[in-house]
Amino acid sequence: MSSKTRKLAYSLAINEALHQTMTADSSVFLIGQGVKSPWYVGNTALGLLDKFGPSRVIDTPVSENAMTGAAVGASIAGMRAVVVHPRIDFMLYAFDPIINEAANWYYMNGGRASVPVVIWGIINRKGEQAAQHSQALQVMFAHVPGLKVVVPSTPYDAKGLMVASIRDNNPVLFVDDRCLYGIEGDVPEELYEVPIGKGIIRRNGSDVTIVATSYLVHEALRSADKLQQEGISAEVIDLRSLKPLDETLLCDSVARTGRLVIADGGWKTYGVAAELSALVHEKVFSSMKAPAARVTLPDVPAPASSALEQAYYIGEQDITRSVKRVMSS
C-alpha cells in the first residue's frame, strides 16, 4: 500500500476511482439513473458532472434496457462505459444487452472484438426496501459464461476493483451493497488496481474456514473475534470476486482447517454458497472433518417490516451458530 493513504468511506472510494479513471482515460464515461444527483447513487458520483460535463456523465430516463444497451454499444465502438443501476433488481430489464450481447460478443467474434463495459449494480438490503428493491442477484450473472463478477467489501477494494473493472477489456459486473457505503478504511491516493479473481485472507485461523463476500465479510470478522474468545480459531476469507473465483485460496484454506462455513447474502437454493460447497467437496473432500455449512437468506422474498427484517437478514450470530455446529460435527 502506498505511504500516501487516508481514511475514506466506501462510497467515496468508488467516487475517487471514477474521478481518476475518467481523468486518465477520455474513453471512460458514466451512464445511468441518478448520476447527476448528489445522493441518488450514494455519493459515488459526487462532482463528476461538474468536472466532466453531460457528455461523459449521462443521466438517463428510467429505461434499464436502453441505457445498458447504449453502454454496451458504446463499448463495442471503442468507449469504456460504466453503467450504474441504483437498484440491482431492475437490471433484470437489461438481461438482453448483458447476457445475449455483452457476454457473448468476444466469443462470437472469435476474440477479435470485445466489450470493455462495467455493469454496476447496487444492492439495497434492509431499510424496509421490501421484496422488489433489495434483492442480491449476483449469482444470476456469475452463472453466465463471458461475464466477470466482483463483490468488494472494503473501501480499498472498492476503488481498486472499480479501476480494474474499467480497465478490463471484457464485461465486468461490479456488485456492491449500499450498507457498505459508510464504512471507512485506508485508501491510497494514487490510481491502483485490485486484481480480479484474487481473494484475500482477512484473518488467519486453524480450526474452521469462514468464506464470505461483501458486507458479510465484516459480519464474519466479528463472528471470528467472538469465537476466538471461546477457543475457536476461525480463518476468514474474502473472495472479492465470484467469477473468476480464487479456487486455490479457498481450497488451500479448507485443506488446512478441515471445516467450512459459507456466508452468502443471497438465497440458499442454487446460490453462491451451493457452488462453493460443491467445489470444496469435489476438490478437498479427503481433508474435511465435517460437511460444509451454508449461512444464507431463506428462500422467501424480503419483508418490508423492519421487525421482520431482523429475522430475515443474516449476520454475525448466524455465522457463529453455524461454526459451532460444524465444530461439533
mmCIF file of N, CA and C in Angstrom, residues 63-172:
data_model
loop_
_atom_site.group_PDB
_atom_site.id
_atom_site.type_symbol
_atom_site.label_atom_id
_atom_site.label_comp_id
_atom_site.label_asym_id
_atom_site.label_seq_id
_atom_site.Cartn_x
_atom_site.Cartn_y
_atom_site.Cartn_z
ATOM 1 N N SER A 63 -35.088 3.631 -18.045
ATOM 2 C CA SER A 63 -35.165 2.557 -19.028
ATOM 3 C C SER A 63 -33.888 1.746 -18.950
ATOM 4 N N GLU A 64 -33.900 0.752 -18.080
ATOM 5 C CA GLU A 64 -32.693 -0.035 -17.816
ATOM 6 C C GLU A 64 -32.173 -0.738 -19.066
ATOM 7 N N ASN A 65 -33.065 -1.235 -19.877
ATOM 8 C CA ASN A 65 -32.648 -1.928 -21.093
ATOM 9 C C ASN A 65 -31.962 -0.969 -22.054
ATOM 10 N N ALA A 66 -32.551 0.208 -22.231
ATOM 11 C CA ALA A 66 -31.999 1.174 -23.187
ATOM 12 C C ALA A 66 -30.643 1.702 -22.741
ATOM 13 N N MET A 67 -30.526 2.059 -21.448
ATOM 14 C CA MET A 67 -29.257 2.655 -21.006
ATOM 15 C C MET A 67 -28.139 1.608 -21.002
ATOM 16 N N THR A 68 -28.478 0.351 -20.677
ATOM 17 C CA THR A 68 -27.463 -0.698 -20.710
ATOM 18 C C THR A 68 -27.087 -1.037 -22.145
ATOM 19 N N GLY A 69 -28.076 -1.081 -23.026
ATOM 20 C CA GLY A 69 -27.789 -1.312 -24.443
ATOM 21 C C GLY A 69 -26.901 -0.221 -25.011
ATOM 22 N N ALA A 70 -27.150 1.040 -24.619
ATOM 23 C CA ALA A 70 -26.315 2.152 -25.088
ATOM 24 C C ALA A 70 -24.878 1.999 -24.586
ATOM 25 N N ALA A 71 -24.728 1.589 -23.321
ATOM 26 C CA ALA A 71 -23.395 1.406 -22.756
ATOM 27 C C ALA A 71 -22.643 0.276 -23.449
ATOM 28 N N VAL A 72 -23.337 -0.831 -23.706
ATOM 29 C CA VAL A 72 -22.717 -1.964 -24.397
ATOM 30 C C VAL A 72 -22.338 -1.565 -25.819
ATOM 31 N N GLY A 73 -23.232 -0.888 -26.516
ATOM 32 C CA GLY A 73 -22.938 -0.457 -27.881
ATOM 33 C C GLY A 73 -21.759 0.498 -27.944
ATOM 34 N N ALA A 74 -21.714 1.446 -27.011
ATOM 35 C CA ALA A 74 -20.596 2.403 -26.988
ATOM 36 C C ALA A 74 -19.279 1.686 -26.706
ATOM 37 N N SER A 75 -19.325 0.677 -25.841
ATOM 38 C CA SER A 75 -18.096 -0.063 -25.517
ATOM 39 C C SER A 75 -17.630 -0.910 -26.692
ATOM 40 N N ILE A 76 -18.563 -1.459 -27.446
ATOM 41 C CA ILE A 76 -18.188 -2.176 -28.666
ATOM 42 C C ILE A 76 -17.512 -1.222 -29.656
ATOM 43 N N ALA A 77 -17.971 0.033 -29.650
ATOM 44 C CA ALA A 77 -17.451 1.026 -30.598
ATOM 45 C C ALA A 77 -16.155 1.690 -30.147
ATOM 46 N N GLY A 78 -15.636 1.303 -28.971
ATOM 47 C CA GLY A 78 -14.337 1.827 -28.558
ATOM 48 C C GLY A 78 -14.321 2.628 -27.275
ATOM 49 N N MET A 79 -15.481 2.888 -26.684
ATOM 50 C CA MET A 79 -15.522 3.593 -25.412
ATOM 51 C C MET A 79 -15.402 2.580 -24.260
ATOM 52 N N ARG A 80 -15.311 3.108 -23.049
ATOM 53 C CA ARG A 80 -15.315 2.276 -21.839
ATOM 54 C C ARG A 80 -16.418 2.811 -20.936
ATOM 55 N N ALA A 81 -17.580 2.199 -21.050
ATOM 56 C CA ALA A 81 -18.748 2.675 -20.318
ATOM 57 C C ALA A 81 -18.836 2.042 -18.940
ATOM 58 N N VAL A 82 -19.295 2.855 -17.987
ATOM 59 C CA VAL A 82 -19.687 2.361 -16.670
ATOM 60 C C VAL A 82 -21.170 2.688 -16.550
ATOM 61 N N VAL A 83 -22.000 1.647 -16.526
ATOM 62 C CA VAL A 83 -23.451 1.872 -16.451
ATOM 63 C C VAL A 83 -23.925 1.444 -15.069
ATOM 64 N N VAL A 84 -24.530 2.377 -14.344
ATOM 65 C CA VAL A 84 -24.913 2.120 -12.962
ATOM 66 C C VAL A 84 -26.415 1.875 -12.850
ATOM 67 N N HIS A 85 -26.738 0.835 -12.095
ATOM 68 C CA HIS A 85 -28.129 0.507 -11.766
ATOM 69 C C HIS A 85 -28.284 0.706 -10.258
ATOM 70 N N PRO A 86 -28.918 1.820 -9.834
ATOM 71 C CA PRO A 86 -29.016 2.112 -8.401
ATOM 72 C C PRO A 86 -29.751 1.040 -7.607
ATOM 73 N N ARG A 87 -30.558 0.245 -8.281
ATOM 74 C CA ARG A 87 -31.169 -0.936 -7.655
ATOM 75 C C ARG A 87 -30.945 -2.112 -8.599
ATOM 76 N N ILE A 88 -30.168 -3.071 -8.120
ATOM 77 C CA ILE A 88 -29.800 -4.186 -8.985
ATOM 78 C C ILE A 88 -31.025 -4.976 -9.423
ATOM 79 N N ASP A 89 -32.115 -4.892 -8.661
ATOM 80 C CA ASP A 89 -33.348 -5.598 -9.018
ATOM 81 C C ASP A 89 -33.774 -5.292 -10.456
ATOM 82 N N PHE A 90 -33.616 -4.028 -10.862
ATOM 83 C CA PHE A 90 -34.132 -3.611 -12.161
ATOM 84 C C PHE A 90 -33.134 -3.807 -13.300
ATOM 85 N N MET A 91 -31.984 -4.403 -12.953
ATOM 86 C CA MET A 91 -31.092 -4.880 -14.015
ATOM 87 C C MET A 91 -31.732 -6.038 -14.767
ATOM 88 N N LEU A 92 -32.750 -6.642 -14.176
ATOM 89 C CA LEU A 92 -33.446 -7.737 -14.857
ATOM 90 C C LEU A 92 -34.018 -7.283 -16.190
ATOM 91 N N TYR A 93 -34.370 -6.003 -16.288
ATOM 92 C CA TYR A 93 -34.864 -5.464 -17.559
ATOM 93 C C TYR A 93 -33.768 -5.428 -18.629
ATOM 94 N N ALA A 94 -32.519 -5.542 -18.186
ATOM 95 C CA ALA A 94 -31.385 -5.410 -19.105
ATOM 96 C C ALA A 94 -30.692 -6.744 -19.376
ATOM 97 N N PHE A 95 -31.400 -7.847 -19.145
ATOM 98 C CA PHE A 95 -30.796 -9.155 -19.400
ATOM 99 C C PHE A 95 -30.326 -9.301 -20.850
ATOM 100 N N ASP A 96 -31.071 -8.791 -21.782
ATOM 101 C CA ASP A 96 -30.697 -8.994 -23.191
ATOM 102 C C ASP A 96 -29.350 -8.365 -23.532
ATOM 103 N N PRO A 97 -29.134 -7.047 -23.298
ATOM 104 C CA PRO A 97 -27.813 -6.499 -23.645
ATOM 105 C C PRO A 97 -26.676 -7.063 -22.804
ATOM 106 N N ILE A 98 -26.970 -7.475 -21.580
ATOM 107 C CA ILE A 98 -25.903 -8.007 -20.734
ATOM 108 C C ILE A 98 -25.549 -9.434 -21.129
ATOM 109 N N ILE A 99 -26.556 -10.301 -21.200
ATOM 110 C CA ILE A 99 -26.308 -11.730 -21.372
ATOM 111 C C ILE A 99 -26.232 -12.136 -22.844
ATOM 112 N N ASN A 100 -27.169 -11.693 -23.643
ATOM 113 C CA ASN A 100 -27.159 -12.085 -25.054
ATOM 114 C C ASN A 100 -26.063 -11.383 -25.847
ATOM 115 N N GLU A 101 -25.782 -10.132 -25.496
ATOM 116 C CA GLU A 101 -24.821 -9.358 -26.286
ATOM 117 C C GLU A 101 -23.443 -9.273 -25.626
ATOM 118 N N ALA A 102 -23.334 -8.547 -24.521
ATOM 119 C CA ALA A 102 -22.017 -8.279 -23.927
ATOM 120 C C ALA A 102 -21.265 -9.562 -23.584
ATOM 121 N N ALA A 103 -21.953 -10.510 -22.956
ATOM 122 C CA ALA A 103 -21.278 -11.727 -22.511
ATOM 123 C C ALA A 103 -20.782 -12.587 -23.663
ATOM 124 N N ASN A 104 -21.457 -12.520 -24.799
ATOM 125 C CA ASN A 104 -21.143 -13.405 -25.927
ATOM 126 C C ASN A 104 -20.306 -12.760 -27.028
ATOM 127 N N TRP A 105 -20.121 -11.454 -26.970
ATOM 128 C CA TRP A 105 -19.533 -10.731 -28.102
ATOM 129 C C TRP A 105 -18.128 -11.212 -28.437
ATOM 130 N N TYR A 106 -17.287 -11.332 -27.409
ATOM 131 C CA TYR A 106 -15.902 -11.757 -27.630
ATOM 132 C C TYR A 106 -15.850 -13.143 -28.271
ATOM 133 N N TYR A 107 -16.643 -14.066 -27.747
ATOM 134 C CA TYR A 107 -16.663 -15.440 -28.259
ATOM 135 C C TYR A 107 -17.194 -15.482 -29.687
ATOM 136 N N MET A 108 -18.291 -14.779 -29.946
ATOM 137 C CA MET A 108 -18.927 -14.849 -31.264
ATOM 138 C C MET A 108 -18.115 -14.156 -32.350
ATOM 139 N N ASN A 109 -17.175 -13.299 -31.908
ATOM 140 C CA ASN A 109 -16.294 -12.639 -32.866
ATOM 141 C C ASN A 109 -14.899 -13.254 -32.895
ATOM 142 N N GLY A 110 -14.791 -14.441 -32.340
ATOM 143 C CA GLY A 110 -13.515 -15.158 -32.397
ATOM 144 C C GLY A 110 -12.373 -14.427 -31.726
ATOM 145 N N GLY A 111 -12.686 -13.632 -30.689
ATOM 146 C CA GLY A 111 -11.658 -12.904 -29.967
ATOM 147 C C GLY A 111 -11.191 -11.636 -30.649
ATOM 148 N N ARG A 112 -11.814 -11.264 -31.765
ATOM 149 C CA ARG A 112 -11.383 -10.072 -32.494
ATOM 150 C C ARG A 112 -12.080 -8.795 -32.022
ATOM 151 N N ALA A 113 -13.100 -8.927 -31.194
ATOM 152 C CA ALA A 113 -13.820 -7.765 -30.680
ATOM 153 C C ALA A 113 -14.230 -8.044 -29.245
ATOM 154 N N SER A 114 -14.215 -7.022 -28.426
ATOM 155 C CA SER A 114 -14.560 -7.202 -27.019
ATOM 156 C C SER A 114 -15.479 -6.072 -26.557
ATOM 157 N N VAL A 115 -15.978 -6.202 -25.343
ATOM 158 C CA VAL A 115 -16.913 -5.212 -24.788
ATOM 159 C C VAL A 115 -16.383 -4.772 -23.421
ATOM 160 N N PRO A 116 -15.563 -3.717 -23.382
ATOM 161 C CA PRO A 116 -14.999 -3.254 -22.110
ATOM 162 C C PRO A 116 -15.990 -2.391 -21.323
ATOM 163 N N VAL A 117 -17.063 -3.013 -20.869
ATOM 164 C CA VAL A 117 -18.117 -2.293 -20.149
ATOM 165 C C VAL A 117 -18.170 -2.772 -18.696
ATOM 166 N N VAL A 118 -18.430 -1.825 -17.788
ATOM 167 C CA VAL A 118 -18.680 -2.158 -16.389
ATOM 168 C C VAL A 118 -20.175 -1.987 -16.131
ATOM 169 N N ILE A 119 -20.800 -3.049 -15.685
ATOM 170 C CA ILE A 119 -22.225 -3.015 -15.345
ATOM 171 C C ILE A 119 -22.295 -3.054 -13.827
ATOM 172 N N TRP A 120 -22.687 -1.940 -13.252
ATOM 173 C CA TRP A 120 -22.557 -1.704 -11.812
ATOM 174 C C TRP A 120 -23.941 -1.758 -11.174
ATOM 175 N N GLY A 121 -24.138 -2.778 -10.346
ATOM 176 C CA GLY A 121 -25.424 -2.956 -9.688
ATOM 177 C C GLY A 121 -25.302 -2.785 -8.188
ATOM 178 N N ILE A 122 -26.237 -2.049 -7.609
ATOM 179 C CA ILE A 122 -26.203 -1.740 -6.174
ATOM 180 C C ILE A 122 -27.331 -2.488 -5.461
ATOM 181 N N ILE A 123 -26.972 -3.243 -4.437
ATOM 182 C CA ILE A 123 -27.948 -3.960 -3.612
ATOM 183 C C ILE A 123 -28.418 -3.035 -2.493
ATOM 184 N N ASN A 124 -29.718 -3.035 -2.231
ATOM 185 C CA ASN A 124 -30.301 -2.122 -1.237
ATOM 186 C C ASN A 124 -30.968 -2.894 -0.099
ATOM 187 N N ARG A 125 -30.243 -3.800 0.494
ATOM 188 C CA ARG A 125 -30.840 -4.621 1.551
ATOM 189 C C ARG A 125 -31.158 -3.773 2.782
ATOM 190 N N LYS A 126 -32.134 -4.227 3.553
ATOM 191 C CA LYS A 126 -32.577 -3.580 4.793
ATOM 192 C C LYS A 126 -33.230 -2.231 4.474
ATOM 193 N N GLY A 127 -33.514 -1.463 5.508
ATOM 194 C CA GLY A 127 -34.141 -0.165 5.308
ATOM 195 C C GLY A 127 -35.559 -0.248 4.787
ATOM 196 N N GLU A 128 -36.233 -1.383 5.029
ATOM 197 C CA GLU A 128 -37.623 -1.578 4.602
ATOM 198 C C GLU A 128 -37.788 -1.414 3.089
ATOM 199 N N GLN A 129 -36.807 -1.921 2.348
ATOM 200 C CA GLN A 129 -36.859 -1.841 0.888
ATOM 201 C C GLN A 129 -37.797 -2.881 0.277
ATOM 202 N N ALA A 130 -38.090 -3.920 1.029
ATOM 203 C CA ALA A 130 -39.043 -4.957 0.631
ATOM 204 C C ALA A 130 -38.550 -5.795 -0.548
ATOM 205 N N ALA A 131 -39.453 -6.620 -1.093
ATOM 206 C CA ALA A 131 -39.047 -7.697 -1.996
ATOM 207 C C ALA A 131 -38.552 -7.223 -3.351
ATOM 208 N N GLN A 132 -39.017 -6.100 -3.844
ATOM 209 C CA GLN A 132 -38.666 -5.674 -5.203
ATOM 210 C C GLN A 132 -37.514 -4.683 -5.263
ATOM 211 N N HIS A 133 -36.958 -4.301 -4.107
ATOM 212 C CA HIS A 133 -35.903 -3.287 -4.099
ATOM 213 C C HIS A 133 -34.683 -3.681 -3.278
ATOM 214 N N SER A 134 -34.561 -4.956 -2.923
ATOM 215 C CA SER A 134 -33.485 -5.328 -2.001
ATOM 216 C C SER A 134 -32.774 -6.620 -2.371
ATOM 217 N N GLN A 135 -33.019 -7.135 -3.549
ATOM 218 C CA GLN A 135 -32.542 -8.473 -3.881
ATOM 219 C C GLN A 135 -31.057 -8.503 -4.246
ATOM 220 N N ALA A 136 -30.390 -9.569 -3.801
ATOM 221 C CA ALA A 136 -28.983 -9.788 -4.141
ATOM 222 C C ALA A 136 -28.934 -10.809 -5.277
ATOM 223 N N LEU A 137 -28.714 -10.334 -6.496
ATOM 224 C CA LEU A 137 -28.887 -11.170 -7.689
ATOM 225 C C LEU A 137 -27.571 -11.533 -8.378
ATOM 226 N N GLN A 138 -26.455 -11.328 -7.694
ATOM 227 C CA GLN A 138 -25.159 -11.514 -8.349
ATOM 228 C C GLN A 138 -24.949 -12.927 -8.878
ATOM 229 N N VAL A 139 -25.547 -13.925 -8.223
ATOM 230 C CA VAL A 139 -25.329 -15.309 -8.666
ATOM 231 C C VAL A 139 -25.928 -15.541 -10.052
ATOM 232 N N MET A 140 -26.988 -14.822 -10.402
ATOM 233 C CA MET A 140 -27.572 -14.971 -11.735
ATOM 234 C C MET A 140 -26.555 -14.631 -12.814
ATOM 235 N N PHE A 141 -25.773 -13.596 -12.569
ATOM 236 C CA PHE A 141 -24.803 -13.147 -13.563
ATOM 237 C C PHE A 141 -23.521 -13.987 -13.506
ATOM 238 N N ALA A 142 -23.169 -14.479 -12.319
ATOM 239 C CA ALA A 142 -21.996 -15.341 -12.204
ATOM 240 C C ALA A 142 -22.199 -16.658 -12.941
ATOM 241 N N HIS A 143 -23.432 -17.018 -13.187
ATOM 242 C CA HIS A 143 -23.753 -18.265 -13.900
ATOM 243 C C HIS A 143 -23.434 -18.177 -15.396
ATOM 244 N N VAL A 144 -23.295 -16.948 -15.916
ATOM 245 C CA VAL A 144 -23.217 -16.736 -17.369
ATOM 246 C C VAL A 144 -21.772 -16.719 -17.864
ATOM 247 N N PRO A 145 -21.395 -17.584 -18.820
ATOM 248 C CA PRO A 145 -20.056 -17.514 -19.408
ATOM 249 C C PRO A 145 -19.834 -16.161 -20.076
ATOM 250 N N GLY A 146 -18.632 -15.638 -19.930
ATOM 251 C CA GLY A 146 -18.299 -14.364 -20.566
ATOM 252 C C GLY A 146 -18.437 -13.162 -19.665
ATOM 253 N N LEU A 147 -19.001 -13.331 -18.476
ATOM 254 C CA LEU A 147 -19.140 -12.233 -17.523
ATOM 255 C C LEU A 147 -18.226 -12.460 -16.321
ATOM 256 N N LYS A 148 -17.566 -11.407 -15.894
ATOM 257 C CA LYS A 148 -16.833 -11.430 -14.634
ATOM 258 C C LYS A 148 -17.696 -10.733 -13.584
ATOM 259 N N VAL A 149 -17.593 -11.189 -12.331
ATOM 260 C CA VAL A 149 -18.420 -10.629 -11.265
ATOM 261 C C VAL A 149 -17.536 -10.361 -10.047
ATOM 262 N N VAL A 150 -17.466 -9.090 -9.636
ATOM 263 C CA VAL A 150 -16.679 -8.720 -8.461
ATOM 264 C C VAL A 150 -17.601 -8.192 -7.365
ATOM 265 N N VAL A 151 -17.203 -8.448 -6.104
ATOM 266 C CA VAL A 151 -18.038 -8.091 -4.957
ATOM 267 C C VAL A 151 -17.146 -7.551 -3.829
ATOM 268 N N PRO A 152 -16.731 -6.308 -3.896
ATOM 269 C CA PRO A 152 -15.829 -5.758 -2.877
ATOM 270 C C PRO A 152 -16.499 -5.605 -1.521
ATOM 271 N N SER A 153 -15.672 -5.558 -0.479
ATOM 272 C CA SER A 153 -16.198 -5.396 0.880
ATOM 273 C C SER A 153 -15.570 -4.224 1.624
ATOM 274 N N THR A 154 -14.474 -3.673 1.110
ATOM 275 C CA THR A 154 -13.763 -2.594 1.803
ATOM 276 C C THR A 154 -13.576 -1.406 0.864
ATOM 277 N N PRO A 155 -13.336 -0.216 1.418
ATOM 278 C CA PRO A 155 -13.051 0.940 0.563
ATOM 279 C C PRO A 155 -11.837 0.712 -0.339
ATOM 280 N N TYR A 156 -10.785 0.080 0.196
ATOM 281 C CA TYR A 156 -9.590 -0.194 -0.604
ATOM 282 C C TYR A 156 -9.939 -1.033 -1.830
ATOM 283 N N ASP A 157 -10.699 -2.095 -1.603
ATOM 284 C CA ASP A 157 -11.063 -2.976 -2.710
ATOM 285 C C ASP A 157 -12.102 -2.348 -3.623
ATOM 286 N N ALA A 158 -12.982 -1.520 -3.063
ATOM 287 C CA ALA A 158 -13.983 -0.859 -3.898
ATOM 288 C C ALA A 158 -13.310 0.012 -4.954
ATOM 289 N N LYS A 159 -12.306 0.774 -4.540
ATOM 290 C CA LYS A 159 -11.584 1.610 -5.507
ATOM 291 C C LYS A 159 -10.780 0.742 -6.469
ATOM 292 N N GLY A 160 -9.990 -0.176 -5.928
ATOM 293 C CA GLY A 160 -9.109 -0.971 -6.773
ATOM 294 C C GLY A 160 -9.841 -1.877 -7.740
ATOM 295 N N LEU A 161 -10.968 -2.442 -7.316
ATOM 296 C CA LEU A 161 -11.735 -3.302 -8.211
ATOM 297 C C LEU A 161 -12.521 -2.503 -9.236
ATOM 298 N N MET A 162 -12.961 -1.308 -8.876
ATOM 299 C CA MET A 162 -13.619 -0.469 -9.887
ATOM 300 C C MET A 162 -12.630 -0.079 -10.976
ATOM 301 N N VAL A 163 -11.424 0.287 -10.590
ATOM 302 C CA VAL A 163 -10.397 0.632 -11.573
ATOM 303 C C VAL A 163 -10.075 -0.580 -12.451
ATOM 304 N N ALA A 164 -9.876 -1.731 -11.834
ATOM 305 C CA ALA A 164 -9.568 -2.948 -12.600
ATOM 306 C C ALA A 164 -10.712 -3.312 -13.536
ATOM 307 N N SER A 165 -11.951 -3.119 -13.081
ATOM 308 C CA SER A 165 -13.116 -3.436 -13.910
ATOM 309 C C SER A 165 -13.191 -2.531 -15.130
ATOM 310 N N ILE A 166 -12.926 -1.248 -14.928
ATOM 311 C CA ILE A 166 -12.960 -0.296 -16.039
ATOM 312 C C ILE A 166 -11.868 -0.606 -17.054
ATOM 313 N N ARG A 167 -10.714 -1.015 -16.578
ATOM 314 C CA ARG A 167 -9.586 -1.289 -17.472
ATOM 315 C C ARG A 167 -9.676 -2.651 -18.156
ATOM 316 N N ASP A 168 -10.523 -3.528 -17.646
ATOM 317 C CA ASP A 168 -10.665 -4.858 -18.230
ATOM 318 C C ASP A 168 -11.295 -4.754 -19.614
ATOM 319 N N ASN A 169 -10.839 -5.563 -20.536
ATOM 320 C CA ASN A 169 -11.342 -5.488 -21.910
ATOM 321 C C ASN A 169 -12.612 -6.299 -22.146
ATOM 322 N N ASN A 170 -13.140 -6.894 -21.106
ATOM 323 C CA ASN A 170 -14.367 -7.667 -21.223
ATOM 324 C C ASN A 170 -15.368 -7.213 -20.164
ATOM 325 N N PRO A 171 -16.636 -7.596 -20.317
ATOM 326 C CA PRO A 171 -17.658 -7.085 -19.404
ATOM 327 C C PRO A 171 -17.479 -7.577 -17.972
ATOM 328 N N VAL A 172 -17.616 -6.635 -17.033
ATOM 329 C CA VAL A 172 -17.483 -6.939 -15.614
ATOM 330 C C VAL A 172 -18.728 -6.443 -14.889
#
